[in-house]
Short mmCIF file of C-alpha atoms in Angstrom, two decimals:
data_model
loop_
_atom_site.label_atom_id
_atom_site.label_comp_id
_atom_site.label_asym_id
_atom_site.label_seq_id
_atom_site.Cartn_x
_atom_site.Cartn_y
_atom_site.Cartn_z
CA UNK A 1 0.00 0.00 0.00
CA UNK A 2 2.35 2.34 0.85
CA UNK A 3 4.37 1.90 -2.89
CA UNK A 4 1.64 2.58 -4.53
CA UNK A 5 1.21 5.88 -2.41
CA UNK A 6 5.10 6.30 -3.71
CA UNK A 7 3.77 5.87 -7.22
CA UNK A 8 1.08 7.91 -7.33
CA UNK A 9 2.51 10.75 -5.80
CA UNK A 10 5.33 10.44 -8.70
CA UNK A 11 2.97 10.59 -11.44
CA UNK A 12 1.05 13.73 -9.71
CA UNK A 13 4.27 15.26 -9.78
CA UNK A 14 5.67 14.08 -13.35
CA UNK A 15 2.19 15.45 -14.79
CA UNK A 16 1.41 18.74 -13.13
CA UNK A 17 5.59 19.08 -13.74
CA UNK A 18 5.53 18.77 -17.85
CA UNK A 19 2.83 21.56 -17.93
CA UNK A 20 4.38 24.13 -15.49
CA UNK A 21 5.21 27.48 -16.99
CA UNK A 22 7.43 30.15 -15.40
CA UNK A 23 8.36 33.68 -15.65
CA UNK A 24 11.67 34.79 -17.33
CA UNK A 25 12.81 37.96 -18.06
CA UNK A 26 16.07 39.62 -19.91
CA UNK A 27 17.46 42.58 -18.43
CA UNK A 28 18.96 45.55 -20.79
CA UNK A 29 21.66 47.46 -18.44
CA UNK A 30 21.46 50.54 -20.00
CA UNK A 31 20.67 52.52 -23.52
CA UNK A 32 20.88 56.10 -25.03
CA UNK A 33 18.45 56.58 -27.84
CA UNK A 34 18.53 60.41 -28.53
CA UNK A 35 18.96 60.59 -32.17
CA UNK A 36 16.54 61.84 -35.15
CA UNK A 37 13.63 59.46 -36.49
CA UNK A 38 15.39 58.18 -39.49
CA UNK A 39 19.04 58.75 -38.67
CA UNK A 40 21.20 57.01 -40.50
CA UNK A 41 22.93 54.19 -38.00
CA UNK A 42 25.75 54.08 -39.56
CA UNK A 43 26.35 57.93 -39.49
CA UNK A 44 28.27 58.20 -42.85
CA UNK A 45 25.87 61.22 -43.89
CA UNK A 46 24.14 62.29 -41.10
CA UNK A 47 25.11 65.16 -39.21
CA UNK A 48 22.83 65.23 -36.41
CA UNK A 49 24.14 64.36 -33.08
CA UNK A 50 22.99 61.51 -30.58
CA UNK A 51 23.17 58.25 -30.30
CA UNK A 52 20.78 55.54 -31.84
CA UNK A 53 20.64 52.03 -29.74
CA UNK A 54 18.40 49.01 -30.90
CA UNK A 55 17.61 46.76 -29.01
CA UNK A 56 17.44 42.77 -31.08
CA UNK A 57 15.23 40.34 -29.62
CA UNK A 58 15.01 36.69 -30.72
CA UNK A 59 12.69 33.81 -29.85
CA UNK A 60 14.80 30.74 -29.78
CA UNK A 61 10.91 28.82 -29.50
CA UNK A 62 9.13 27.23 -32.05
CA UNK A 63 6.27 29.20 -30.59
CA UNK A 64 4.71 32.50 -30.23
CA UNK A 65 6.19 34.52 -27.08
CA UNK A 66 4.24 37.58 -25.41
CA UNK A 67 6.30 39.81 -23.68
CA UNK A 68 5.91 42.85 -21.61
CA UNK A 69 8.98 45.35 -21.44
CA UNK A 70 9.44 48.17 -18.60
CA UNK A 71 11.70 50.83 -18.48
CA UNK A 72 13.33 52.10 -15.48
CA UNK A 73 15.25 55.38 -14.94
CA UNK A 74 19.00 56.15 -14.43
CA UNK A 75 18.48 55.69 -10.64
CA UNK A 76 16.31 52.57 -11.38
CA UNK A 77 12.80 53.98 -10.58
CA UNK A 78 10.24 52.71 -13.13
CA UNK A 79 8.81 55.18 -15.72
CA UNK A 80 6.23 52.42 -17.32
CA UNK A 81 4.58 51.91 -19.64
CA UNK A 82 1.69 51.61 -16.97
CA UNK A 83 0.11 50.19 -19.55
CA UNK A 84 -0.06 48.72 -23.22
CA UNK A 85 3.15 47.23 -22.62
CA UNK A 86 3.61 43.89 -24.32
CA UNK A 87 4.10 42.98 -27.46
CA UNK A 88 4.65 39.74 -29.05
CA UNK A 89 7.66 38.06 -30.96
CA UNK A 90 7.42 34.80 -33.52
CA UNK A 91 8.71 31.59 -33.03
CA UNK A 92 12.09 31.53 -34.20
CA UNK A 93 12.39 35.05 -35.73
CA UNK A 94 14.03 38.55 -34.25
CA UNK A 95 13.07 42.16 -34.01
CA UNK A 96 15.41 45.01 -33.44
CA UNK A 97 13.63 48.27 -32.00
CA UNK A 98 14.82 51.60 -30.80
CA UNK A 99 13.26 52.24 -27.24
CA UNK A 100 13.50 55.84 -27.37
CA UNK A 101 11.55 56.43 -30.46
CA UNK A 102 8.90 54.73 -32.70
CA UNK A 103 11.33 54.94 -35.64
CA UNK A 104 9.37 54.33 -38.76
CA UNK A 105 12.13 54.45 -41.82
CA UNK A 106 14.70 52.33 -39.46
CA UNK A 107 12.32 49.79 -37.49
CA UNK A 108 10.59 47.05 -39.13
CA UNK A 109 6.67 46.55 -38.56
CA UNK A 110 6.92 44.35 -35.59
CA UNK A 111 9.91 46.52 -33.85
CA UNK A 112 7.30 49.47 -34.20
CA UNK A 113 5.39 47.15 -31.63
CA UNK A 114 7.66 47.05 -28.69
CA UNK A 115 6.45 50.40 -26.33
CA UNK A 116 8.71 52.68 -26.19
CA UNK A 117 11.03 54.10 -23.12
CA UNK A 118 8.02 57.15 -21.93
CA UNK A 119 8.68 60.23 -21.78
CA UNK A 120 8.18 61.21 -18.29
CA UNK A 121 8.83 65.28 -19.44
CA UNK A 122 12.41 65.16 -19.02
CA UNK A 123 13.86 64.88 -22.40
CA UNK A 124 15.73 61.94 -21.40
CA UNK A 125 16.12 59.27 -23.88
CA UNK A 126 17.88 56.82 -21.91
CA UNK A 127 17.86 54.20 -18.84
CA UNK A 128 17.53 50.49 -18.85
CA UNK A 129 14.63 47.83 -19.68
CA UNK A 130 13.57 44.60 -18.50
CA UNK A 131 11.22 42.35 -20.93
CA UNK A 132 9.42 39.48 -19.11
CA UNK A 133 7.78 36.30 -20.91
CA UNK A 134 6.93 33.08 -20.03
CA UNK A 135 8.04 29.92 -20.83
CA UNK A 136 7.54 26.34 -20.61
CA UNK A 137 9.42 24.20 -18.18
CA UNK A 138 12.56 22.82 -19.68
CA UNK A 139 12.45 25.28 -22.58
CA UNK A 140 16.01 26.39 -21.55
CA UNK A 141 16.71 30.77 -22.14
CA UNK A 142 13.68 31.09 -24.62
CA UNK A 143 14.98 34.83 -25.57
CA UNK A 144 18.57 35.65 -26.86
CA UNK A 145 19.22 39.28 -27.40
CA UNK A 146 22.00 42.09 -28.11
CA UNK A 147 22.15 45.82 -27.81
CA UNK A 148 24.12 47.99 -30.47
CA UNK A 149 24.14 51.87 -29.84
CA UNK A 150 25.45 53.42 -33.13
CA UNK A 151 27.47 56.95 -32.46
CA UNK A 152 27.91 59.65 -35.48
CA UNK A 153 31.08 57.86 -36.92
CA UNK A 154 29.28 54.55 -36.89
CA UNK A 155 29.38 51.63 -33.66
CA UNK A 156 29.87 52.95 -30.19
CA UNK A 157 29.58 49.38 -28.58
CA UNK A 158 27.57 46.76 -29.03
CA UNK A 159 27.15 43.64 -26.11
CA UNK A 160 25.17 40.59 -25.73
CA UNK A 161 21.75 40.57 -23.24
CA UNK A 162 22.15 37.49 -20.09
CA UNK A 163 19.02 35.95 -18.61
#
């Protein structure tokens, strides 16, 4: 009698186990996105100053991943979005956005998706993000990402997102 409470309790556990989900996020340490809608990234003929950053996103699933993003301030105080803050990416593909600006000549239809960094009536452009998702158990990092910031005379750095 008391195997068989052995073995049921392992099954309970094996099947509530394979359909368990959990909350992930990817954490981007810090951008500066202060340069015209449309600037060229590579800055060979554009002489307007700032920086452009996009941020690349990839789904490593073979499903569809909604994700929510929030931006935080330079002393890490969230600035929202309160709300309308999620956006979705496709299994297997990537999206680069800029989070300072809904850049329509440089960002691809799905990039114009992701919110954007608010503007909280500073003029700041800049600050950090965190995008949460969530995945399946056992799915392993289901989002791989990098951030580029492009200065006048072309890349100012460019480094990979962690988990």
């Amino acid at each position: 009698k008391r195997k068989m409470k052995k073995f049921v309790f392992l099954g309970l556990v094996l099947a509530v186990g394979t359909s368990m989900a959990f909350a992930a996020s990817i954490s981007v340490p810090w951008f500066l996105d202060s340069a015209a809608l449309g600037a060229n990234p590579l800055g060979l003929a554009d002489p307007a100053p700032g920086q452009m950053t996009f941020i690349t996103l990839m789904n490593t699933t073979a499903s569809d991943l909604t994700c929510a993003i929030e931006y935080f301030d330079q002393d890490g105080a969230s600035i929202g979005p309160a709300s309308n803050n999620t956006f979705s990416l496709s299994p297997n593909a990537a999206t680069a956005f800029r989070p300072g600006i809904n850049d329509t000549i440089n960002e691809s239809t799905s990039a114009q998706a992701v919110p954007n960094r608010p503007d909280t009536g500073d003029g700041k452009k800049n600050g950090s993000a965190k995008i949460t998702y969530v995945k399946n158990e056992g799915d392993g990092p289901s989002v791989s990402g990098t951030v580029t910031t492009y200065a006048k005379n072309g890349i100012g750095y460019q480094h990979l997102l962690g988990q």
